Coordinates of C-alpha atoms in Angstrom, one line a residue:
X1 CA 42.8 49.3 -4.5
X2 CA 40.4 47.3 -2.4
X3 CA 41.7 45.4 0.6
X4 CA 39.6 42.3 -0.2
X5 CA 38.9 39.8 2.5
X6 CA 40.8 36.6 2.3
X7 CA 39.7 33.1 2.9
X8 CA 41.4 29.7 2.9
X9 CA 40.5 27.5 -0.1
X10 CA 41.6 24.1 -1.3
X11 CA 43.0 24.2 -4.8
X12 CA 43.0 21.4 -7.3
X13 CA 46.3 19.9 -6.3
X14 CA 45.0 19.5 -2.7
X15 CA 47.0 22.4 -1.2
X16 CA 45.3 25.0 1.0
X17 CA 46.0 28.6 0.1
X18 CA 44.7 32.1 1.0
X19 CA 42.5 33.7 -1.7
X20 CA 41.0 37.1 -2.2
X21 CA 37.2 37.1 -2.2
X22 CA 36.0 40.1 -4.2
X23 CA 32.3 41.0 -4.6
X24 CA 33.0 42.6 -8.0
X25 CA 35.1 41.1 -10.8
X26 CA 36.6 43.0 -13.8
X27 CA 37.1 40.7 -16.7
X28 CA 39.2 42.4 -17.9
X29 CA 41.2 45.6 -18.6
X30 CA 44.3 43.5 -19.2
X31 CA 43.0 41.2 -22.0
X32 CA 39.9 40.2 -23.9
X33 CA 38.5 37.4 -21.7
X34 CA 35.0 37.3 -23.5
X35 CA 36.6 37.0 -27.0
X36 CA 39.3 34.4 -26.2
X37 CA 38.9 33.0 -22.7
X38 CA 35.2 32.8 -22.0
X39 CA 35.2 29.0 -21.7
X40 CA 38.2 29.2 -19.3
X41 CA 36.6 31.9 -17.2
X42 CA 33.2 30.1 -16.8
X43 CA 35.0 26.8 -16.0
X44 CA 37.0 28.6 -13.3
X45 CA 33.8 30.3 -12.0
X46 CA 32.3 26.8 -11.6
X47 CA 35.4 25.4 -10.0
X48 CA 35.3 28.4 -7.6
X49 CA 38.6 30.1 -8.0
X50 CA 41.4 31.1 -10.5
X51 CA 45.0 32.2 -10.1
X52 CA 46.4 35.6 -11.1
X53 CA 50.0 36.8 -11.6
X54 CA 50.8 40.3 -10.5
X55 CA 52.3 42.1 -13.5
X56 CA 54.5 44.3 -11.3
X57 CA 56.2 41.7 -9.1
X58 CA 55.4 38.4 -10.7
X59 CA 53.8 37.0 -7.5
X60 CA 51.1 34.4 -8.1
X61 CA 47.9 34.8 -6.0
X62 CA 44.4 33.3 -5.9
X63 CA 41.0 34.8 -6.4
X64 CA 38.0 33.0 -4.9
X65 CA 34.6 33.5 -6.5
X66 CA 32.8 32.6 -3.3
X67 CA 31.5 36.1 -2.7
X68 CA 31.3 37.3 -6.3
X69 CA 28.0 39.2 -7.0
X70 CA 28.7 41.2 -10.1
X71 CA 31.0 41.0 -13.2
X72 CA 32.0 43.8 -15.5
X73 CA 33.1 42.4 -18.9
X74 CA 35.4 44.3 -21.3
X75 CA 35.6 43.1 -24.9
X76 CA 35.9 43.9 -28.6
X77 CA 34.1 40.7 -29.5
X78 CA 31.9 39.4 -26.7
X79 CA 30.0 37.0 -28.9
X80 CA 31.1 33.9 -27.0
X81 CA 29.4 35.3 -23.9
X82 CA 26.0 34.6 -25.4
X83 CA 26.3 30.9 -24.6
X84 CA 27.1 31.5 -20.9
X85 CA 24.9 34.3 -19.7
X86 CA 22.2 32.0 -18.5
X87 CA 24.6 30.5 -16.0
X88 CA 25.2 33.9 -14.4
X89 CA 21.4 34.3 -14.1
X90 CA 21.2 30.9 -12.4
X91 CA 23.8 32.0 -9.9
X92 CA 22.3 35.4 -9.4
X93 CA 25.5 37.1 -10.5
X94 CA 24.8 40.4 -12.3
X95 CA 26.8 41.8 -15.2
X96 CA 27.2 44.4 -17.9
X97 CA 29.6 44.7 -20.8
X98 CA 32.0 47.4 -21.8
X99 CA 31.9 46.8 -25.6
X100 CA 34.6 48.4 -27.6
X101 CA 33.1 48.9 -31.0
X102 CA 35.6 50.7 -33.2
X103 CA 35.8 50.9 -36.9
X104 CA 39.4 50.8 -38.1
X105 CA 38.8 48.2 -40.8
X106 CA 40.2 50.1 -43.8
X107 CA 43.2 51.2 -41.9
X108 CA 43.8 47.6 -40.5
X109 CA 44.5 48.8 -36.9
X110 CA 42.4 45.9 -35.5
X111 CA 42.9 43.0 -37.9
X112 CA 42.0 40.4 -35.3
X113 CA 38.4 41.4 -34.7
X114 CA 35.4 40.4 -36.8
X115 CA 33.8 42.7 -39.3
X116 CA 32.0 45.8 -38.1
X117 CA 28.8 44.3 -39.4
X118 CA 29.2 41.2 -37.3
X119 CA 30.2 43.1 -34.2
X120 CA 27.2 45.4 -34.4
X121 CA 25.0 42.3 -34.8
X122 CA 26.6 40.8 -31.6
X123 CA 25.9 44.1 -29.8
X124 CA 22.2 43.9 -30.6
X125 CA 22.0 40.2 -29.6
X126 CA 23.6 40.9 -26.3
X127 CA 21.2 43.8 -25.6
X128 CA 18.2 41.5 -26.5
X129 CA 19.6 39.0 -24.0
X130 CA 20.6 41.3 -21.1
X131 CA 18.4 44.4 -21.6
X132 CA 19.2 47.9 -22.7
X133 CA 21.9 49.6 -20.6
X134 CA 23.7 46.4 -20.0
X135 CA 25.9 46.8 -23.1
X136 CA 27.9 50.1 -23.2
X137 CA 29.3 51.3 -26.5
X138 CA 32.9 52.4 -26.4
X139 CA 34.8 53.9 -29.3
X140 CA 38.2 53.6 -27.6
X141 CA 40.8 54.8 -28.3
X142 CA 40.4 57.5 -30.9
X143 CA 43.5 57.2 -33.0
X144 CA 44.8 59.9 -35.3
X145 CA 47.2 59.0 -38.2
X146 CA 48.2 60.3 -41.6
X147 CA 45.0 58.4 -42.9
X148 CA 42.6 59.2 -40.0
X149 CA 41.7 62.7 -39.1
X150 CA 38.9 64.1 -37.0
X151 CA 36.5 64.2 -40.0
X152 CA 37.0 60.5 -40.7
X153 CA 36.6 59.6 -37.0
X154 CA 33.3 61.3 -36.8
X155 CA 32.1 59.6 -40.0
X156 CA 33.0 56.2 -38.5
X157 CA 31.3 57.1 -35.2
X158 CA 28.1 58.4 -36.9
X159 CA 27.8 55.2 -38.9
X160 CA 27.9 53.0 -35.8
X161 CA 25.9 55.4 -33.7
X162 CA 23.0 55.4 -36.2
X163 CA 22.9 51.6 -36.1
X164 CA 22.8 51.5 -32.3
X165 CA 19.8 53.7 -31.8
X166 CA 17.5 51.9 -29.4
X167 CA 20.3 49.6 -28.3
X168 CA 22.6 51.8 -26.2
X169 CA 22.3 54.6 -23.8
X170 CA 25.9 55.8 -23.7
X171 CA 29.1 56.4 -25.8
X172 CA 32.4 56.2 -24.0
X173 CA 35.5 57.4 -25.7
X174 CA 39.2 58.2 -25.0
X175 CA 41.9 60.0 -26.9
X176 CA 44.9 57.7 -27.8
X177 CA 47.7 58.8 -25.4
X178 CA 50.6 57.5 -27.5
X179 CA 53.4 59.5 -26.0
X180 CA 52.7 58.6 -22.4
X181 CA 52.3 54.8 -23.0
X182 CA 55.7 53.5 -24.2
X183 CA 54.2 50.1 -25.2
X184 CA 51.6 51.8 -27.5
X185 CA 54.3 54.0 -29.1
X186 CA 56.6 51.0 -29.6
X187 CA 53.9 48.9 -31.1
X188 CA 52.8 51.6 -33.5
X189 CA 56.3 52.4 -34.6
X190 CA 57.2 48.7 -35.1
X191 CA 54.2 48.4 -37.5
X192 CA 55.1 51.7 -39.2
X193 CA 51.8 53.3 -38.3
X194 CA 52.2 57.1 -38.9
X195 CA 50.4 58.2 -35.7
X196 CA 49.6 61.7 -34.5
X197 CA 49.2 62.6 -30.8
X198 CA 46.1 64.6 -29.6
X199 CA 46.5 68.2 -28.6
X200 CA 44.0 69.8 -26.3
X201 CA 42.8 72.0 -29.2
X202 CA 42.0 68.9 -31.2
X203 CA 40.3 67.3 -28.3
X204 CA 38.0 70.3 -27.9
X205 CA 37.3 70.5 -31.7
X206 CA 36.4 66.8 -31.8
X207 CA 34.2 67.0 -28.7
X208 CA 32.3 70.0 -29.9
X209 CA 31.5 68.3 -33.2
X210 CA 30.6 65.0 -31.4
X211 CA 28.2 66.9 -29.2
X212 CA 26.5 68.4 -32.2
X213 CA 26.3 64.9 -33.8
X214 CA 24.8 63.5 -30.6
X215 CA 21.7 65.8 -30.9
X216 CA 20.0 63.1 -33.1
X217 CA 21.0 60.3 -30.7
X218 CA 20.8 61.8 -27.2
X219 CA 23.3 59.3 -25.9
X220 CA 25.2 60.0 -22.6
X221 CA 28.7 61.0 -23.8
X222 CA 31.6 60.3 -21.5
X223 CA 35.4 60.1 -21.5
X224 CA 37.5 57.3 -20.0
X225 CA 40.4 58.4 -17.8
X226 CA 40.8 61.8 -19.5
X227 CA 42.1 64.9 -17.7
X228 CA 40.5 67.3 -20.1
X229 CA 37.3 68.9 -18.9
X230 CA 34.6 68.7 -21.6
X231 CA 31.5 69.6 -19.5
X232 CA 30.8 72.6 -21.8
X233 CA 29.8 69.9 -24.4
X234 CA 27.8 67.9 -21.9
X235 CA 30.5 65.2 -21.9
X236 CA 31.1 63.7 -18.5
X237 CA 34.0 61.7 -16.9
X238 CA 33.0 58.0 -17.1
X239 CA 33.0 55.4 -14.3
X240 CA 33.6 52.2 -16.3
X241 CA 33.2 50.0 -13.3
X242 CA 30.2 52.1 -12.1
X243 CA 28.5 51.7 -8.8
X244 CA 25.5 53.7 -10.0
X245 CA 24.9 51.3 -12.9
X246 CA 25.5 48.3 -10.6
X247 CA 23.0 49.6 -8.1
X248 CA 20.5 50.2 -10.9
X249 CA 20.8 46.6 -12.0
X250 CA 21.3 44.8 -8.7
X251 CA 19.5 47.0 -6.1
X252 CA 17.7 43.9 -4.7
X253 CA 21.0 42.2 -3.9
X254 CA 21.3 43.2 -0.2
X255 CA 24.8 41.7 0.2
X256 CA 26.2 43.7 -2.8
X257 CA 24.3 46.8 -1.7
X258 CA 25.9 46.6 1.8
X259 CA 29.3 46.2 0.2
X260 CA 28.7 49.4 -1.9
X261 CA 27.4 51.2 1.2
X262 CA 24.0 51.8 -0.4
X263 CA 21.0 53.2 1.4
X264 CA 17.5 53.0 -0.1
X265 CA 14.8 55.5 0.7
X266 CA 11.2 56.1 -0.4
X267 CA 10.7 58.9 -2.9
X268 CA 9.2 61.9 -1.1
X269 CA 5.6 62.9 -2.0
X270 CA 4.2 66.4 -2.3
X271 CA 2.4 68.0 0.7
X272 CA -0.9 69.9 0.5
X273 CA 0.9 72.9 -0.9
X274 CA 2.6 71.0 -3.7
X275 CA 6.0 71.2 -2.1
X276 CA 8.3 68.1 -2.4
X277 CA 11.2 67.3 -0.3
X278 CA 14.5 67.4 -2.3
X279 CA 16.6 64.3 -2.8
X280 CA 20.4 64.2 -3.2
X281 CA 21.7 65.3 -6.5
X282 CA 23.5 62.0 -7.3
X283 CA 20.6 59.8 -6.1
X284 CA 19.8 56.7 -8.2
X285 CA 16.1 56.5 -9.0
X286 CA 14.8 52.9 -8.5
X287 CA 11.5 51.2 -9.2
X288 CA 8.7 51.1 -6.6
X289 CA 9.1 54.8 -5.8
X290 CA 12.4 54.5 -4.1
X291 CA 15.9 56.0 -4.6
X292 CA 19.4 55.0 -3.5
X293 CA 22.5 56.7 -2.3
X294 CA 25.9 55.2 -1.9
X295 CA 29.2 55.8 -0.1
X296 CA 32.7 56.4 -1.6
X297 CA 33.6 53.3 -3.6
X298 CA 36.4 54.8 -5.7
X299 CA 39.3 52.5 -6.6
X300 CA 42.3 54.6 -5.6
X301 CA 44.6 52.1 -7.2
X302 CA 43.7 53.1 -10.7
X303 CA 45.0 55.9 -12.9
X304 CA 44.7 59.5 -11.7
X305 CA 41.6 60.4 -13.7
X306 CA 39.9 57.0 -13.6
X307 CA 36.5 57.0 -12.1
X308 CA 36.1 53.3 -11.6
X309 CA 35.0 51.8 -8.3
X310 CA 36.7 48.9 -6.5
X311 CA 36.8 45.6 -8.4
X312 CA 39.3 42.7 -8.8
X313 CA 40.7 42.4 -12.3
X314 CA 41.5 38.8 -13.2
X315 CA 43.2 39.3 -16.5
X316 CA 46.8 39.2 -17.5
X317 CA 48.8 41.3 -19.8
X318 CA 50.5 39.9 -23.0
X319 CA 47.6 37.4 -23.6
X320 CA 45.3 39.1 -26.1
X321 CA 45.6 37.7 -29.7
X322 CA 43.5 40.5 -31.2
X323 CA 46.9 42.1 -31.9
X324 CA 45.6 45.6 -32.4
X325 CA 48.3 47.9 -33.6
X326 CA 47.9 50.4 -30.8
X327 CA 47.6 47.8 -28.0
X328 CA 48.7 49.0 -24.5
X329 CA 48.2 45.5 -22.9
X330 CA 50.7 43.6 -25.1
X331 CA 54.5 44.2 -25.0
X332 CA 54.7 42.5 -28.4
X333 CA 52.5 40.5 -30.7
X334 CA 54.9 37.6 -30.5
X335 CA 54.6 37.3 -26.7
X336 CA 50.8 37.5 -26.8
X337 CA 50.5 34.8 -29.5
X338 CA 53.0 32.6 -27.5
X339 CA 50.9 32.9 -24.4
X340 CA 47.6 32.3 -26.3
X341 CA 49.1 29.1 -27.8
X342 CA 50.2 28.0 -24.4
X343 CA 46.7 28.5 -23.1
X344 CA 45.3 26.3 -25.8
X345 CA 47.5 23.4 -24.4
X346 CA 45.9 23.7 -21.0
X347 CA 42.5 25.4 -21.4
X348 CA 41.2 24.6 -17.8
X349 CA 44.3 25.8 -15.9
X350 CA 44.2 28.0 -12.8
X351 CA 45.7 30.8 -14.9
X352 CA 44.8 32.2 -18.3
X353 CA 48.2 31.3 -19.7
X354 CA 48.1 27.7 -18.5
X355 CA 51.4 28.2 -16.7

């Protein structure tokens, strides 16, 4: 976890407090800020700070947006962002969107999201606004039940993948880890969902067949937070908060590049004998005949197999009213709805919940 610099800020009640000043914001792994809290977030961004409650110790702390240069959004319905993206451009704040575009309509595992047709349309509108590569398709998590087997999952994925040709470069997926996450297990059992856990054999079967399916798309395939090694199927371990992607989109932002320990070099040219100097294997090719390298930015505070770099997540658990049946971020639907309703009574509060 990053040891963010702290600065003294004056909050709305006139008190002076210390606040973290992160360069990269995650909004958010803990709740769907774009779907439900977009207006709140952009209001707080304009005010210059928000408050956040640590889910482990309940301590309230402050996040200043003074140094914020880049935002990674996570959402199942980021349509509300369309009305706010111009503000980010005005402020020279970069962004991309991790867009979870699943299809569990018939099985009613995600009853709080719009139709798959509407969500695909939103995906395309966001790409038209931000540019290809700025919206990343996630089918996450892959859930097995009595009614959903590998065959059915692949049919669902193929239907979406066909419609996103020309709009996405990548498909990120994960296997629902129900046994490990007690909240997920409890939520599914409370709703009487007949779930099945993934075995490694099933993971390998699914991945092999997905790789074959991908021959017509040529998307980059990647897993999120998975231990299983799927390189034999050209499936990589993802970096959802990804310094390579951020560098690609914001390489002209010197402050952000310095934070990411980036160095930019000219691409080598061939000599008289046609020999070309080699560049590092993980170099990021940039415009104007340059390439970039970066330092170790891994967020060591995340899960063991998470590849994300350092960022400050500003969301809070138990606040997402999508109410997906397999949710890991809500202890219960009742608590999430209660917190959402409380937010509606105080939409511009320092915190998401309005408390």
